[in-house]
Coordinates of C-alpha atoms in Angstrom, one line a residue:
X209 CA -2.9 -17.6 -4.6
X210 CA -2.2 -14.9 -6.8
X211 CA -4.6 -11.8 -6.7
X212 CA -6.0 -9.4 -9.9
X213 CA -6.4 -5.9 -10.7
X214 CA -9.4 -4.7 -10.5
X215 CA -10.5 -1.8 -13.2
X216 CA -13.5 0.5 -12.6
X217 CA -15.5 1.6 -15.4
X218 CA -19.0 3.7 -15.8
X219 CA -20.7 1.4 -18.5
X220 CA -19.1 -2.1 -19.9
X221 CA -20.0 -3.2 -23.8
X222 CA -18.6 -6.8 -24.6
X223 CA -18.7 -7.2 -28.3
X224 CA -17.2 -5.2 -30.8
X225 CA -19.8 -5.8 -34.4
X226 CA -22.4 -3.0 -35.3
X227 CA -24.5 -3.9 -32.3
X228 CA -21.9 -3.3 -29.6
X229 CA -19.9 -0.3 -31.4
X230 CA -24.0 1.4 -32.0
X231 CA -24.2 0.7 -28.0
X232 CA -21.1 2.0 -27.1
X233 CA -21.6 5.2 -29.6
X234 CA -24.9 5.9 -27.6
X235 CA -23.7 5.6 -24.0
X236 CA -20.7 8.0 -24.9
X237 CA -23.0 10.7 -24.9
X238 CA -23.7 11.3 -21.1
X239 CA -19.4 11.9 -21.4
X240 CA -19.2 8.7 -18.9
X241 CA -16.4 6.9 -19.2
X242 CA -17.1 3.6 -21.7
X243 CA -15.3 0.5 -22.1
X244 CA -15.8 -1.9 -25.1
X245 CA -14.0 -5.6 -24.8
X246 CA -13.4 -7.5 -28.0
X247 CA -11.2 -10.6 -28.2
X248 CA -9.9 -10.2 -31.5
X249 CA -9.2 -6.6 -33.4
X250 CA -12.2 -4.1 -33.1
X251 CA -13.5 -5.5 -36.5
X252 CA -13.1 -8.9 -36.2
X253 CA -17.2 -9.9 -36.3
X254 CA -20.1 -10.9 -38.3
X255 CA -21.4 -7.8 -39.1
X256 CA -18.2 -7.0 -41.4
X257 CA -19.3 -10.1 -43.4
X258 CA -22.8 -9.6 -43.6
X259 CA -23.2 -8.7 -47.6
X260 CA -27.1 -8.0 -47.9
X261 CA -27.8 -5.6 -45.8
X262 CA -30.5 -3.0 -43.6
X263 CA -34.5 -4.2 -44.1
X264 CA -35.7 -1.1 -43.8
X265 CA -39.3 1.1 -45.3
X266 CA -37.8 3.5 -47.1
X267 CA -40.1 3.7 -50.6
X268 CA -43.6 5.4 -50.8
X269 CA -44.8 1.8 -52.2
X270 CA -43.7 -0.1 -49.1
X271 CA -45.1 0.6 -45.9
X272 CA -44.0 -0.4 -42.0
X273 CA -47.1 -2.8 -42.4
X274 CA -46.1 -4.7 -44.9
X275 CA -42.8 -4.9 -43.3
X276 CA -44.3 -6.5 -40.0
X277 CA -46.2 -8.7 -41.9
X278 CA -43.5 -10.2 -43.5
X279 CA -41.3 -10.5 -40.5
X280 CA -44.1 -12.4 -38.6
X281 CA -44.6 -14.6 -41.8
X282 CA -41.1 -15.7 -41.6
X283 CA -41.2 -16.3 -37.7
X284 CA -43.5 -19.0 -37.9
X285 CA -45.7 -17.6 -34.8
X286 CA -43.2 -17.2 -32.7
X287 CA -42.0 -13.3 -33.3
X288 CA -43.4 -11.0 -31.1
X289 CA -45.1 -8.3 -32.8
X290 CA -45.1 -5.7 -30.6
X291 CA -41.3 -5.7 -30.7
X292 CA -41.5 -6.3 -34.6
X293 CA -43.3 -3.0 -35.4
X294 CA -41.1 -1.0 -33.2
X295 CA -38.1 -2.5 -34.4
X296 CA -39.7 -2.0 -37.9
X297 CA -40.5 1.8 -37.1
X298 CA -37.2 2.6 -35.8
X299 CA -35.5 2.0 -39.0
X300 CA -35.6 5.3 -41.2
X301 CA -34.8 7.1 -37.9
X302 CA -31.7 4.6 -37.6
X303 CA -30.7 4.7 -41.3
X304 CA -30.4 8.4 -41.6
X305 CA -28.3 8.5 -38.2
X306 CA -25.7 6.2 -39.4
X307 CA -25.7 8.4 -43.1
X308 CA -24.9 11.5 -40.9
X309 CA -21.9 9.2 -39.0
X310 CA -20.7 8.8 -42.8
X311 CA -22.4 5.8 -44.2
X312 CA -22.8 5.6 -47.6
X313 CA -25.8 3.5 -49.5
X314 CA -25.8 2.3 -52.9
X315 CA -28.2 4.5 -55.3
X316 CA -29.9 4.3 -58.3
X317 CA -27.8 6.3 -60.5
X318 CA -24.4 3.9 -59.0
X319 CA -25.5 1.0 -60.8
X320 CA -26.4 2.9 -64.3
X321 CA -30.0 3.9 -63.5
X322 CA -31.6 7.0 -65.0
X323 CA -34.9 7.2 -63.6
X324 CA -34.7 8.8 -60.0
X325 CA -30.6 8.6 -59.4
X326 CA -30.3 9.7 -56.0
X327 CA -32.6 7.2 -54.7
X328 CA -31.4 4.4 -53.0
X329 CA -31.1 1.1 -54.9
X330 CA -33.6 -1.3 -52.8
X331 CA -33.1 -4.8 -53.0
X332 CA -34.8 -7.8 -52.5
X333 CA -34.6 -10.9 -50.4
X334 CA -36.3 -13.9 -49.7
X335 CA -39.1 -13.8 -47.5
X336 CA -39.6 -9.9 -48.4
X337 CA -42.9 -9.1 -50.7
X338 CA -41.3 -5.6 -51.4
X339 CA -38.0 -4.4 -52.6
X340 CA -36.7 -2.8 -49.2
X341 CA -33.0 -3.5 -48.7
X342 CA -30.8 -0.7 -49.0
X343 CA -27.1 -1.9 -49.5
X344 CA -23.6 -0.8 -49.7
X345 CA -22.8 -2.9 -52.9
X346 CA -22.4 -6.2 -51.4
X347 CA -20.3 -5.1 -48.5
X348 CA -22.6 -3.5 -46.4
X349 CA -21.7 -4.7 -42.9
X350 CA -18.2 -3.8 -43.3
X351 CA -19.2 -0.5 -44.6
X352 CA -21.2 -0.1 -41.9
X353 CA -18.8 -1.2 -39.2
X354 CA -16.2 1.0 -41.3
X355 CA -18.2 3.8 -40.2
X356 CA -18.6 2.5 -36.3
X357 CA -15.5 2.0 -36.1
X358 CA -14.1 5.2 -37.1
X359 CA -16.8 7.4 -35.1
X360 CA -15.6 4.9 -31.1
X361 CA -12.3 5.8 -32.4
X362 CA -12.5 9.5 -32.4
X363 CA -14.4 9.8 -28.9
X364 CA -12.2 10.2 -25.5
X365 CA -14.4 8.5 -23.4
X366 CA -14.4 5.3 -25.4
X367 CA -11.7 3.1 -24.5
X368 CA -11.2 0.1 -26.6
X369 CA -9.3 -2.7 -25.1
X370 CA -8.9 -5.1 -28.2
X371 CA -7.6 -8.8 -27.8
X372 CA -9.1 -9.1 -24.5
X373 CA -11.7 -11.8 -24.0
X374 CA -14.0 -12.0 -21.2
X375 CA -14.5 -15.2 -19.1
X376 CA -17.5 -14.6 -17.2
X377 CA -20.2 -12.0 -15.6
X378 CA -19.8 -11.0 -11.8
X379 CA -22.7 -11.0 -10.5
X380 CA -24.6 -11.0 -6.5
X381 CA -26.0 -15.0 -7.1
X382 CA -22.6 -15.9 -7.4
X383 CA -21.2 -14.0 -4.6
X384 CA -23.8 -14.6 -2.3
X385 CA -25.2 -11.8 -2.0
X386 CA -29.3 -11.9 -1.2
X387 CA -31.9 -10.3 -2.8
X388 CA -32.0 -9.6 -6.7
X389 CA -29.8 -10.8 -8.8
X390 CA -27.5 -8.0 -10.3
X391 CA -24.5 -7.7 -12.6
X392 CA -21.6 -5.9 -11.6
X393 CA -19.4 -6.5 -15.0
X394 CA -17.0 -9.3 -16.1
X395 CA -14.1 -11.3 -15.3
X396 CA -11.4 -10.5 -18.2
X397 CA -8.3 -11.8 -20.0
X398 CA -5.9 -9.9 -21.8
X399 CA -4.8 -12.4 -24.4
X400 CA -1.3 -11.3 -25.4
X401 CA -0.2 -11.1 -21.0
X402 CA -2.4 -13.8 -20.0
X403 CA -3.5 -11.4 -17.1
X404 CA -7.0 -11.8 -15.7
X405 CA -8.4 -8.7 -14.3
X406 CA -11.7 -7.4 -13.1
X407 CA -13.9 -4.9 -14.9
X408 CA -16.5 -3.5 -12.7
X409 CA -19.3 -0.7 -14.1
X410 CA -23.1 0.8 -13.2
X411 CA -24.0 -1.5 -16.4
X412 CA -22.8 -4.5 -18.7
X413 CA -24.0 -4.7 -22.3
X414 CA -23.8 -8.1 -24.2
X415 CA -23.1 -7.6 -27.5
X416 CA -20.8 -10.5 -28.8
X417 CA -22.6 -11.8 -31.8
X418 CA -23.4 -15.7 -32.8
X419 CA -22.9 -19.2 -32.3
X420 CA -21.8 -20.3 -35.5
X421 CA -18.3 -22.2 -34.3
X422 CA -20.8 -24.2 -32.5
X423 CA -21.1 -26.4 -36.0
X424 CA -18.5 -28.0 -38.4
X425 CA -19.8 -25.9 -41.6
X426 CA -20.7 -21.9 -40.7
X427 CA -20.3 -18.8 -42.7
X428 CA -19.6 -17.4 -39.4
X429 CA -15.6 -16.2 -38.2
X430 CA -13.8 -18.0 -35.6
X431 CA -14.6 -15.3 -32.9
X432 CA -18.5 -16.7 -33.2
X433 CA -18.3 -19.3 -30.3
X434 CA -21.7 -18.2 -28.6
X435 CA -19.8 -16.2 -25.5
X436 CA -23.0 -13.5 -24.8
X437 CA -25.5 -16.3 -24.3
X438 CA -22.8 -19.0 -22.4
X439 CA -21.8 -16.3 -20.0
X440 CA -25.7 -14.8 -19.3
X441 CA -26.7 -18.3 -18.7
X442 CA -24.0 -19.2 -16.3
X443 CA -25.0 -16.0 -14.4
X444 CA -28.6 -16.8 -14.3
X445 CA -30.0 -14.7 -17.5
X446 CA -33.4 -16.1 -19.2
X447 CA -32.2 -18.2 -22.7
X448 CA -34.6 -18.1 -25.4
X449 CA -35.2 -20.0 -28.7
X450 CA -32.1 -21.7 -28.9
X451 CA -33.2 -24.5 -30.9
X452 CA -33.8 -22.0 -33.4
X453 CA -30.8 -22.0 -35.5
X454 CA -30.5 -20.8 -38.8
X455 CA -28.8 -22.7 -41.9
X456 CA -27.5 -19.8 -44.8
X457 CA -29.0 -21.6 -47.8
X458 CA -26.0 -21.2 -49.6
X459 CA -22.2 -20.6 -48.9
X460 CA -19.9 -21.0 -51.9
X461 CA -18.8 -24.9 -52.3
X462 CA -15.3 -25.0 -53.0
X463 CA -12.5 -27.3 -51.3
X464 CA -10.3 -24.0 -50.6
X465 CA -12.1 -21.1 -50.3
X466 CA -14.0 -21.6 -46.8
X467 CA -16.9 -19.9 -45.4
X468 CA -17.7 -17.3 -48.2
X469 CA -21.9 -16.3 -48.0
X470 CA -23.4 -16.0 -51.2
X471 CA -25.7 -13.4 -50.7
X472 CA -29.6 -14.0 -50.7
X473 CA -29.5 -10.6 -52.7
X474 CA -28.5 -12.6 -56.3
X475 CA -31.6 -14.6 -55.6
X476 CA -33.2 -11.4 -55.1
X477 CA -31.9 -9.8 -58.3
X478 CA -33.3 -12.9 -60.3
X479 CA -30.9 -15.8 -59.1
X480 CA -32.4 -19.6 -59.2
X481 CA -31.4 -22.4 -57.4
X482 CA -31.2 -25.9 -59.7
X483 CA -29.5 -28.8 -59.0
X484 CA -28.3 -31.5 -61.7
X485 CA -30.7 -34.2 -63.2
X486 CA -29.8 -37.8 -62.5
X487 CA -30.5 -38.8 -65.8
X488 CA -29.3 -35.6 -68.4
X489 CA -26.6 -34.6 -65.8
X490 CA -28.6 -31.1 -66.8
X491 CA -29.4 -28.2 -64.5
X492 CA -33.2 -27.8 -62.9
X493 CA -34.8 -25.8 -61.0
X494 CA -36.3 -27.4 -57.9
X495 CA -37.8 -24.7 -55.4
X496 CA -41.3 -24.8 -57.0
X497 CA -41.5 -28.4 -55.1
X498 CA -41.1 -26.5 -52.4
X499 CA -42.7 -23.1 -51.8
X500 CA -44.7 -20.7 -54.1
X501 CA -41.8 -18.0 -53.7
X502 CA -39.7 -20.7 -55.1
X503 CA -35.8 -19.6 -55.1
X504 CA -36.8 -16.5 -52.9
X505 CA -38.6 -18.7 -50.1
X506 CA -37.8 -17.7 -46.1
X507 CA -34.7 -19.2 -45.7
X508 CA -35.9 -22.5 -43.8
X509 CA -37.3 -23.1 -46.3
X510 CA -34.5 -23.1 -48.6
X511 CA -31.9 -24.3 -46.4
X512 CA -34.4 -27.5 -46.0
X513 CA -35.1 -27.8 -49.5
X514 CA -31.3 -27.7 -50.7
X515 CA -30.5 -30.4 -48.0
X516 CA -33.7 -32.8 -49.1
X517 CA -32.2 -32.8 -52.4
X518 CA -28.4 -33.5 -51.5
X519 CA -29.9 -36.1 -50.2
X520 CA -32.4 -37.2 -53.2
X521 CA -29.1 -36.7 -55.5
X522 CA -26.4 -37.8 -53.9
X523 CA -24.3 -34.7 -54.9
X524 CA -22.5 -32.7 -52.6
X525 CA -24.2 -29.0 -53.6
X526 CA -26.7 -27.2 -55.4
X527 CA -26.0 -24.5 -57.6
X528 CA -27.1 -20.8 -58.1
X529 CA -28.0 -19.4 -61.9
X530 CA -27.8 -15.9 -62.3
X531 CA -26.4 -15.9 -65.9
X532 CA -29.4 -14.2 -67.2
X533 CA -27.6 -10.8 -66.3
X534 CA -24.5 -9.4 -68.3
X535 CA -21.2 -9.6 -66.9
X536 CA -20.9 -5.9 -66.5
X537 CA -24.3 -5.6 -64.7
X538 CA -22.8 -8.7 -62.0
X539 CA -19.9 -7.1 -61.7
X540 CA -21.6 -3.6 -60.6
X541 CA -24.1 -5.1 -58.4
X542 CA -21.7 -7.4 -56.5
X543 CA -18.3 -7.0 -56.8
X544 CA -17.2 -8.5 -54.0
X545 CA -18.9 -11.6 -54.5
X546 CA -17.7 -11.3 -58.5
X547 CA -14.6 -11.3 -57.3
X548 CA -14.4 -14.4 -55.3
X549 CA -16.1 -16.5 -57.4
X550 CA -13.6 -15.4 -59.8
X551 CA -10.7 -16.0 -57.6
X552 CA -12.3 -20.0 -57.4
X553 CA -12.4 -20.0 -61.1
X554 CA -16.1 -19.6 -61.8
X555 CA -17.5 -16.3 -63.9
X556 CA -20.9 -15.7 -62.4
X557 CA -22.2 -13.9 -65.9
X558 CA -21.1 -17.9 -67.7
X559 CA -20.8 -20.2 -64.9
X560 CA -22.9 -22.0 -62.3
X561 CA -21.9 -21.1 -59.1
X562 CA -22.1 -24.2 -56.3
X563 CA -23.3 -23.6 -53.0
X564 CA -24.3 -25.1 -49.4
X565 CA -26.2 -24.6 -46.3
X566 CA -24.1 -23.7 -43.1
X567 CA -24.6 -22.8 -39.8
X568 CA -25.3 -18.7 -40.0
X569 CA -27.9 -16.7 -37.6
X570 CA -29.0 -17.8 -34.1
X571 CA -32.7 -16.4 -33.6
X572 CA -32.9 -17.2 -30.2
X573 CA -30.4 -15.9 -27.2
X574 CA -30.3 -13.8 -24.2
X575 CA -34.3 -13.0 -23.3
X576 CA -34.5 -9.3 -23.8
X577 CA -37.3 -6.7 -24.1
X578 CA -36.8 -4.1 -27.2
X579 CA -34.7 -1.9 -25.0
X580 CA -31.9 -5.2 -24.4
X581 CA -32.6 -5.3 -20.7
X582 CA -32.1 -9.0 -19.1
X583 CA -33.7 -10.4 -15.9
X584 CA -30.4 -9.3 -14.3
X585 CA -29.8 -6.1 -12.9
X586 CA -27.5 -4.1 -15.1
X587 CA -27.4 -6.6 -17.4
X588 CA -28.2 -5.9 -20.9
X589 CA -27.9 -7.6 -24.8
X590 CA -27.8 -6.5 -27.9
X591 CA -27.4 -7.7 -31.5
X592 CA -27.2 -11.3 -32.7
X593 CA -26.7 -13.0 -28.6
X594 CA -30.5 -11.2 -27.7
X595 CA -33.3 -12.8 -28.1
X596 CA -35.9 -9.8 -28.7
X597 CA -38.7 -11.5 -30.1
X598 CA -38.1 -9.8 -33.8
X599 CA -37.3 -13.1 -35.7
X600 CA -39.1 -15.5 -34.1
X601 CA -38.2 -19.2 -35.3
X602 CA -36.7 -17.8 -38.4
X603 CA -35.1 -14.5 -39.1
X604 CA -36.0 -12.9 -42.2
X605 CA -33.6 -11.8 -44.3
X606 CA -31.3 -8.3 -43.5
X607 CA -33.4 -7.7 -41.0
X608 CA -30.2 -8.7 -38.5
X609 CA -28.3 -5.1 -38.9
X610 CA -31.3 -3.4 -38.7
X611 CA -32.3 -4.7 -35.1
X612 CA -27.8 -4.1 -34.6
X613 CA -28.7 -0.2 -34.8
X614 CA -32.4 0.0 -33.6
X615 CA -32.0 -2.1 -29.8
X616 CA -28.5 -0.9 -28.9
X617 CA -29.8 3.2 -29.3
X618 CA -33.1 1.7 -27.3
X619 CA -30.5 -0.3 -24.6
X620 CA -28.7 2.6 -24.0
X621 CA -31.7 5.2 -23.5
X622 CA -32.9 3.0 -20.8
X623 CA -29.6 2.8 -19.1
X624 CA -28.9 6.6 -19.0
X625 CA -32.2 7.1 -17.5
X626 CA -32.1 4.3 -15.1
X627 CA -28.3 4.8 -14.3
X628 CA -28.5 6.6 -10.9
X629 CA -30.4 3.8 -9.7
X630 CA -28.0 1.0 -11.4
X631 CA -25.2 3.1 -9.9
X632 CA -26.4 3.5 -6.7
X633 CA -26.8 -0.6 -6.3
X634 CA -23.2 -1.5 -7.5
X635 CA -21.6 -2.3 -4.5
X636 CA -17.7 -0.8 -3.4
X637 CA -14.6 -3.0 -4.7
X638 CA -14.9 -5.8 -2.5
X639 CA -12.4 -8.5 -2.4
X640 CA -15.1 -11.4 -3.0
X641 CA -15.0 -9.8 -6.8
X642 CA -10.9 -10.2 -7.0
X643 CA -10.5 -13.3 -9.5
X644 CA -8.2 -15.9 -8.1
X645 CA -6.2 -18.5 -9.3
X646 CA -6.6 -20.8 -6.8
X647 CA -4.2 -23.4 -6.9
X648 CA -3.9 -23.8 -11.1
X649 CA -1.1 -24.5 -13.0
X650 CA -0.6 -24.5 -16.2
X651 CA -1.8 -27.2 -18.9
X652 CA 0.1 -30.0 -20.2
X653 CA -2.9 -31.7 -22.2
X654 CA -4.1 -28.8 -24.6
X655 CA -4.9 -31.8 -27.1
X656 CA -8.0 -32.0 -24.9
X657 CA -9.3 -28.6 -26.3
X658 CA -8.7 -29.2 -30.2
X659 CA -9.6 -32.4 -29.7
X660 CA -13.2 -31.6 -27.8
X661 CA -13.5 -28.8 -29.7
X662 CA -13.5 -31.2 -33.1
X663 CA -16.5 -33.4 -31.5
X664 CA -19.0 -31.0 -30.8
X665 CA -18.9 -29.0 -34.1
X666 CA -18.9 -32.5 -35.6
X667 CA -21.9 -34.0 -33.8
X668 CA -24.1 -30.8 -33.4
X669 CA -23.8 -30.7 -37.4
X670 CA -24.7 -34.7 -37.7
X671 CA -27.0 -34.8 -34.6
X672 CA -28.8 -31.3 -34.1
X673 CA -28.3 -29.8 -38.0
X674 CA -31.0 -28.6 -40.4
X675 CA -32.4 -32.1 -40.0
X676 CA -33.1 -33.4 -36.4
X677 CA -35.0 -36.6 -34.7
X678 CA -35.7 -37.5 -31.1
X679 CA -33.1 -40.3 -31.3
X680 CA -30.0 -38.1 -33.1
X681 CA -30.4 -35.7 -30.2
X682 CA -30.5 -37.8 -27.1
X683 CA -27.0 -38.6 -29.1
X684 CA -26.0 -35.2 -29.2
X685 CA -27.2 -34.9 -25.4
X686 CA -25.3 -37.7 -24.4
X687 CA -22.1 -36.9 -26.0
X688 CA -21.9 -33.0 -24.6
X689 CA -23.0 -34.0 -20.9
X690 CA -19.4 -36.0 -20.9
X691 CA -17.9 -33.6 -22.5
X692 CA -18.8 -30.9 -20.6
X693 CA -17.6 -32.8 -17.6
X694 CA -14.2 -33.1 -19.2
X695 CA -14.1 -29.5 -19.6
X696 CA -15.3 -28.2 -16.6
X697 CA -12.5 -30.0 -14.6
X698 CA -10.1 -29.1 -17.0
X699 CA -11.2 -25.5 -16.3
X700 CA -11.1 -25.3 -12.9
X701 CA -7.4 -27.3 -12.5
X702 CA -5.5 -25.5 -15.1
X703 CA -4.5 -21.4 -15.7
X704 CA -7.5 -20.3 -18.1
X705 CA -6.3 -19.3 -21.7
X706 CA -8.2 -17.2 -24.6
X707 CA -9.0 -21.3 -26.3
X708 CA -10.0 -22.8 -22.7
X709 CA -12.5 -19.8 -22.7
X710 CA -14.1 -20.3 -26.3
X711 CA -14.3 -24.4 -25.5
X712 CA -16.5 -23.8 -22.6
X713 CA -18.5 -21.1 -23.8
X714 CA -18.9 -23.7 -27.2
X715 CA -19.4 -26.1 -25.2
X716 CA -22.3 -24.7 -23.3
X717 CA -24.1 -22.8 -26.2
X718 CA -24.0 -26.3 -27.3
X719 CA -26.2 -27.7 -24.9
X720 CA -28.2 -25.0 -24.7
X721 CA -29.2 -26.0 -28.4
X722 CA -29.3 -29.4 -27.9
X723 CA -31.7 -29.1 -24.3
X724 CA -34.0 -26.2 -26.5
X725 CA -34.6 -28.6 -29.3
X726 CA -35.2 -31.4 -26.8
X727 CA -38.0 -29.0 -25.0
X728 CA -40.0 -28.4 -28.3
X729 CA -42.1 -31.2 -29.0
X730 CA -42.9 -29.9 -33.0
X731 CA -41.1 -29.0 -36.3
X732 CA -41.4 -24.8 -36.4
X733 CA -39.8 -22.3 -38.6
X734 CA -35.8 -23.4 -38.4
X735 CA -36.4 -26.5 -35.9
X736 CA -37.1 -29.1 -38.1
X737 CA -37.9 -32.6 -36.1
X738 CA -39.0 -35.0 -38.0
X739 CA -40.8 -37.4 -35.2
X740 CA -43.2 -34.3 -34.8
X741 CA -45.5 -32.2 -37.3
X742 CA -44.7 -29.4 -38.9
X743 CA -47.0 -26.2 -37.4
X744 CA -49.4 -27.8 -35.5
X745 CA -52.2 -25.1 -35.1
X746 CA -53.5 -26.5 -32.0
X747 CA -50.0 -25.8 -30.0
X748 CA -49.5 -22.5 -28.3
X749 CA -46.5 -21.0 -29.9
X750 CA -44.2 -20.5 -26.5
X751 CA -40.8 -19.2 -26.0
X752 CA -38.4 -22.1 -25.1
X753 CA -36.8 -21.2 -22.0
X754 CA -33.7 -22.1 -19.7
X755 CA -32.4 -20.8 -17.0
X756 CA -29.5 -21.7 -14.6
X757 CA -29.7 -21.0 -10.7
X758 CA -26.1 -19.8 -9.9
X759 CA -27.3 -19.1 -6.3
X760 CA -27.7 -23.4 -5.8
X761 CA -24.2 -23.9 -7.8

């Protein structure tokens, strides 16, 4: 039974997007020694892909009010506000930090402007009554991870360990220890050794993004298998709002190019969705069937909407018209997007450009407050695998990277001041925290991981997609209690490995999903069931919640 390092640390970050890099930034400042885990390279995450980018009140004409109000709106009744307005609040503060870390916004007098130059270019999304999006062309994620990044890198206290992917919390339930339950850190796995080792700290921040793996069409990257909220729950963390999944209207339909977001910004720049008539084989416009905000509807709407009518047509996509602006104009505004299109032969400023729903944005998560502290005892979240009550049962638009810088500042405020009490309850290095191997050997049936892996993104797209019934998930259910069996002794007989690790934590962000959607007994914001109503006003608008028991395990 071979035994494992063990590596001491003063705080723990696991995640490496704008949320966990904005965490680790904060908690640097005390000088305490910081660790960030990521499984890929330090940039590997959604927030380098997200194109829109910060909601924020930044314009005499908008104000902080108008901002709630449309965030609540979008949630459907189930945001809660008092996190929404602080969240909301927060933001100027936020923006003009990450400006003075060397962030650069898009302004006026960039995209050929005269009137007030130096003001930034607001955009608009769906959802949004006012033009409040500031952007960094249509690459503001990675320019705002860009500047992350490059700030971690430069401080000593920082340590980075990239390629290293974490299996699971270590926590007192586990260990059987009585009394509260409380998070010690995480059981990790350098990749490229295949050594597992222990990281131990006062505190353990979640910040490893979405779920989008979880389903067969995503404009998520492979690292998005739903790891925060599969290793919380296993430890006993509150789960919120999982049913609440949201579908990106539309990703660019093309048989190579896979994956590629088409931003809600061209719909906000004037962009309408039409889909061909049967009869002329003619371009329409369709939204107006569907919500007075037509093409810039919340996006449940929209996702819904596209799907009802690849359904009503038979066709395989929908298609996006911004060909009222000049090529010049396109090519300014959104050249990364320009160029993509053009690399799958269509010219935005001439062409229609074909798109799709896919799995994007998980609203619910880890159960947090606004400063990202968990029911367990050192334990925080941050960023897309929280659940802070900001989007509710549907996020509205950009207002994702905005919460990424807000909560994690918030998350590590509260740890500083609490840390002589978190420090002062983590326990010495004690063997029961040593991982083990036990008596595993290593695999000769990996076909069981592609091969499981393959179902469930196949099945949760089919059975618990943009369109759900009572029957297609007690499918779904059926399906992932066997498989989850299958993997669980798989796991426990064989040496773990970096794809063993993302199968599981798949596997139970899966059910998660599937048990959520089950538990909600009406069609709200993104959970669409059609055996129930849609926004009953008689039902009480609750939080879904699961929780595991690790102590009865």
């Amino acid at each position: 039974m071979k035994k494992h390092e063990i590596k001491q640390f003063d705080h723990i970050v696991i995640g490496s997007g704008l949320a966990g890099l904005t965490c680790a930034y904060h908690l640097a400042k005390s000088g305490r020694k910081v660790a960030v885990f990521t499984k890929r390279s330090i940039d590997e995450c959604n927030s380098r892909l997200a194109q829109g980018g910060v909601a924020c009140v930044m314009d005499k004409l908008d104000t902080f009010d108008e901002h709630v109000a449309d965030t609540l709106y979008a949630g459907a009744g189930m945001c809660n506000e008092k996190a929404v307005r602080a969240i909301v609040e927060a933001g100027p503060a936020a923006i003009n930090e990450i400006i003075a870390l060397g962030a650069e916004f898009t302004t006026r007098g960039e995209l050929g402007h005269t009137d007030d130059p130096n003001a930034f270019d607001l955009g608009r999304e769906g959802g949004h009554g006012k033009r409040r999006i500031l952007h960094a062309g249509d690459i503001t994620g990675a320019e705002l991870e860009r500047v992350m990044v490059k700030t971690i890198r430069s401080l000593k206290n920082v340590s980075v360990f990239e390629n290293h992917i974490a299996i699971d919390l270590v926590v007192s339930h586990r260990l059987g220890i009585p009394g509260t339950n409380r998070c010690f850190g995480a059981y990790v796995l350098d990749i490229a050794s295949g050594e597992i080792f222990t990281a131990l700290a006062a505190s353990t921040t979640m910040a490893c993004g979405g779920a989008g793996k979880v389903y067969l069409y995503t404009s998520n990257p492979d690292v998005a298998c739903g790891s925060g909220v599969a290793m919380a729950y296993r430890a006993g963390a509150k789960i919120a709002n999982m049913e609440f999944i949201q579908f990106h209207p539309t990703i660019l339909y093309h048989p190579t190019i896979r994956s590629f977001l088409i931003s809600e910004a061209l719909r906000g720049e004037g962009a309408v969705l039409k889909c061909r008539d049967k009869r002329t084989g003619e371009p329409v416009e369709f939204m107006q069937k569907y919500h007075p905000m037509q093409s810039l509807a919340p996006r449940d709407v929209v996702a819904r909407a596209i799907d009802s009518e690849m359904k009503r047509t038979g066709e395989e996509c929908v298609y996006l018209d911004i060909r009222h602006h000049s090529e010049e104009t396109l090519r300014r505004r959104f050249p990364n997007i320009f160029a993509k299109c053009l690399e799958a032969g269509i010219n935005m400023a001439h062409d229609l450009i074909p798109v799709v729903p896919a799995a994007h944005f998980v609203c619910g998560g880890i159960k947090t407050g606004i400063n990202g502290a968990t029911n367990i005892e050192g334990l925080y979240a941050v960023g897309e695998c929280a659940c802070t009550g900001l989007h509710g049962a549907n996020r509205l638009a950009s207002n994702s990277l905005l919460e990424a810088m807000v909560v994690p500042k918030a998350a590590a405020e509260d740890i500083e001041a609490r840390y002589e009490t978190l420090k002062s309850i983590h326990p010495d290095r004690r063997p029961a925290m040593n991982w083990t191997t036990g008596n595993a050997t290593d695999s000769d049936e990996e076909i069981l991981i592609a091969h499981n892996w393959d179902e469930i993104r196949r099945f949760m797209w089919d059975y618990v997609g943009i369109y759900r019934t009572n029957k297609r998930l007690e499918r779904a259910k059926n399906r992932i209690k066997l498989i989850r069996k299958e993997i669980e002794k798989y796991y426990w007989d064989f040496i773990v490995t970096a794809d063993l690790v993302e199968l599981r934590n798949i596997a139970t962000v899966a059910e998660l999903i599937i048990d959520s959607s089950l538990k909600r007994k009406e069609s709200r914001g993104l959970h669409y069931n059609a055996d129930y109503p849609f926004l009953e006003p008689e039902l009480e608008c609750v939080d879904t919640i699961i929780q595991r028991d690790v102590r009865r395990m």
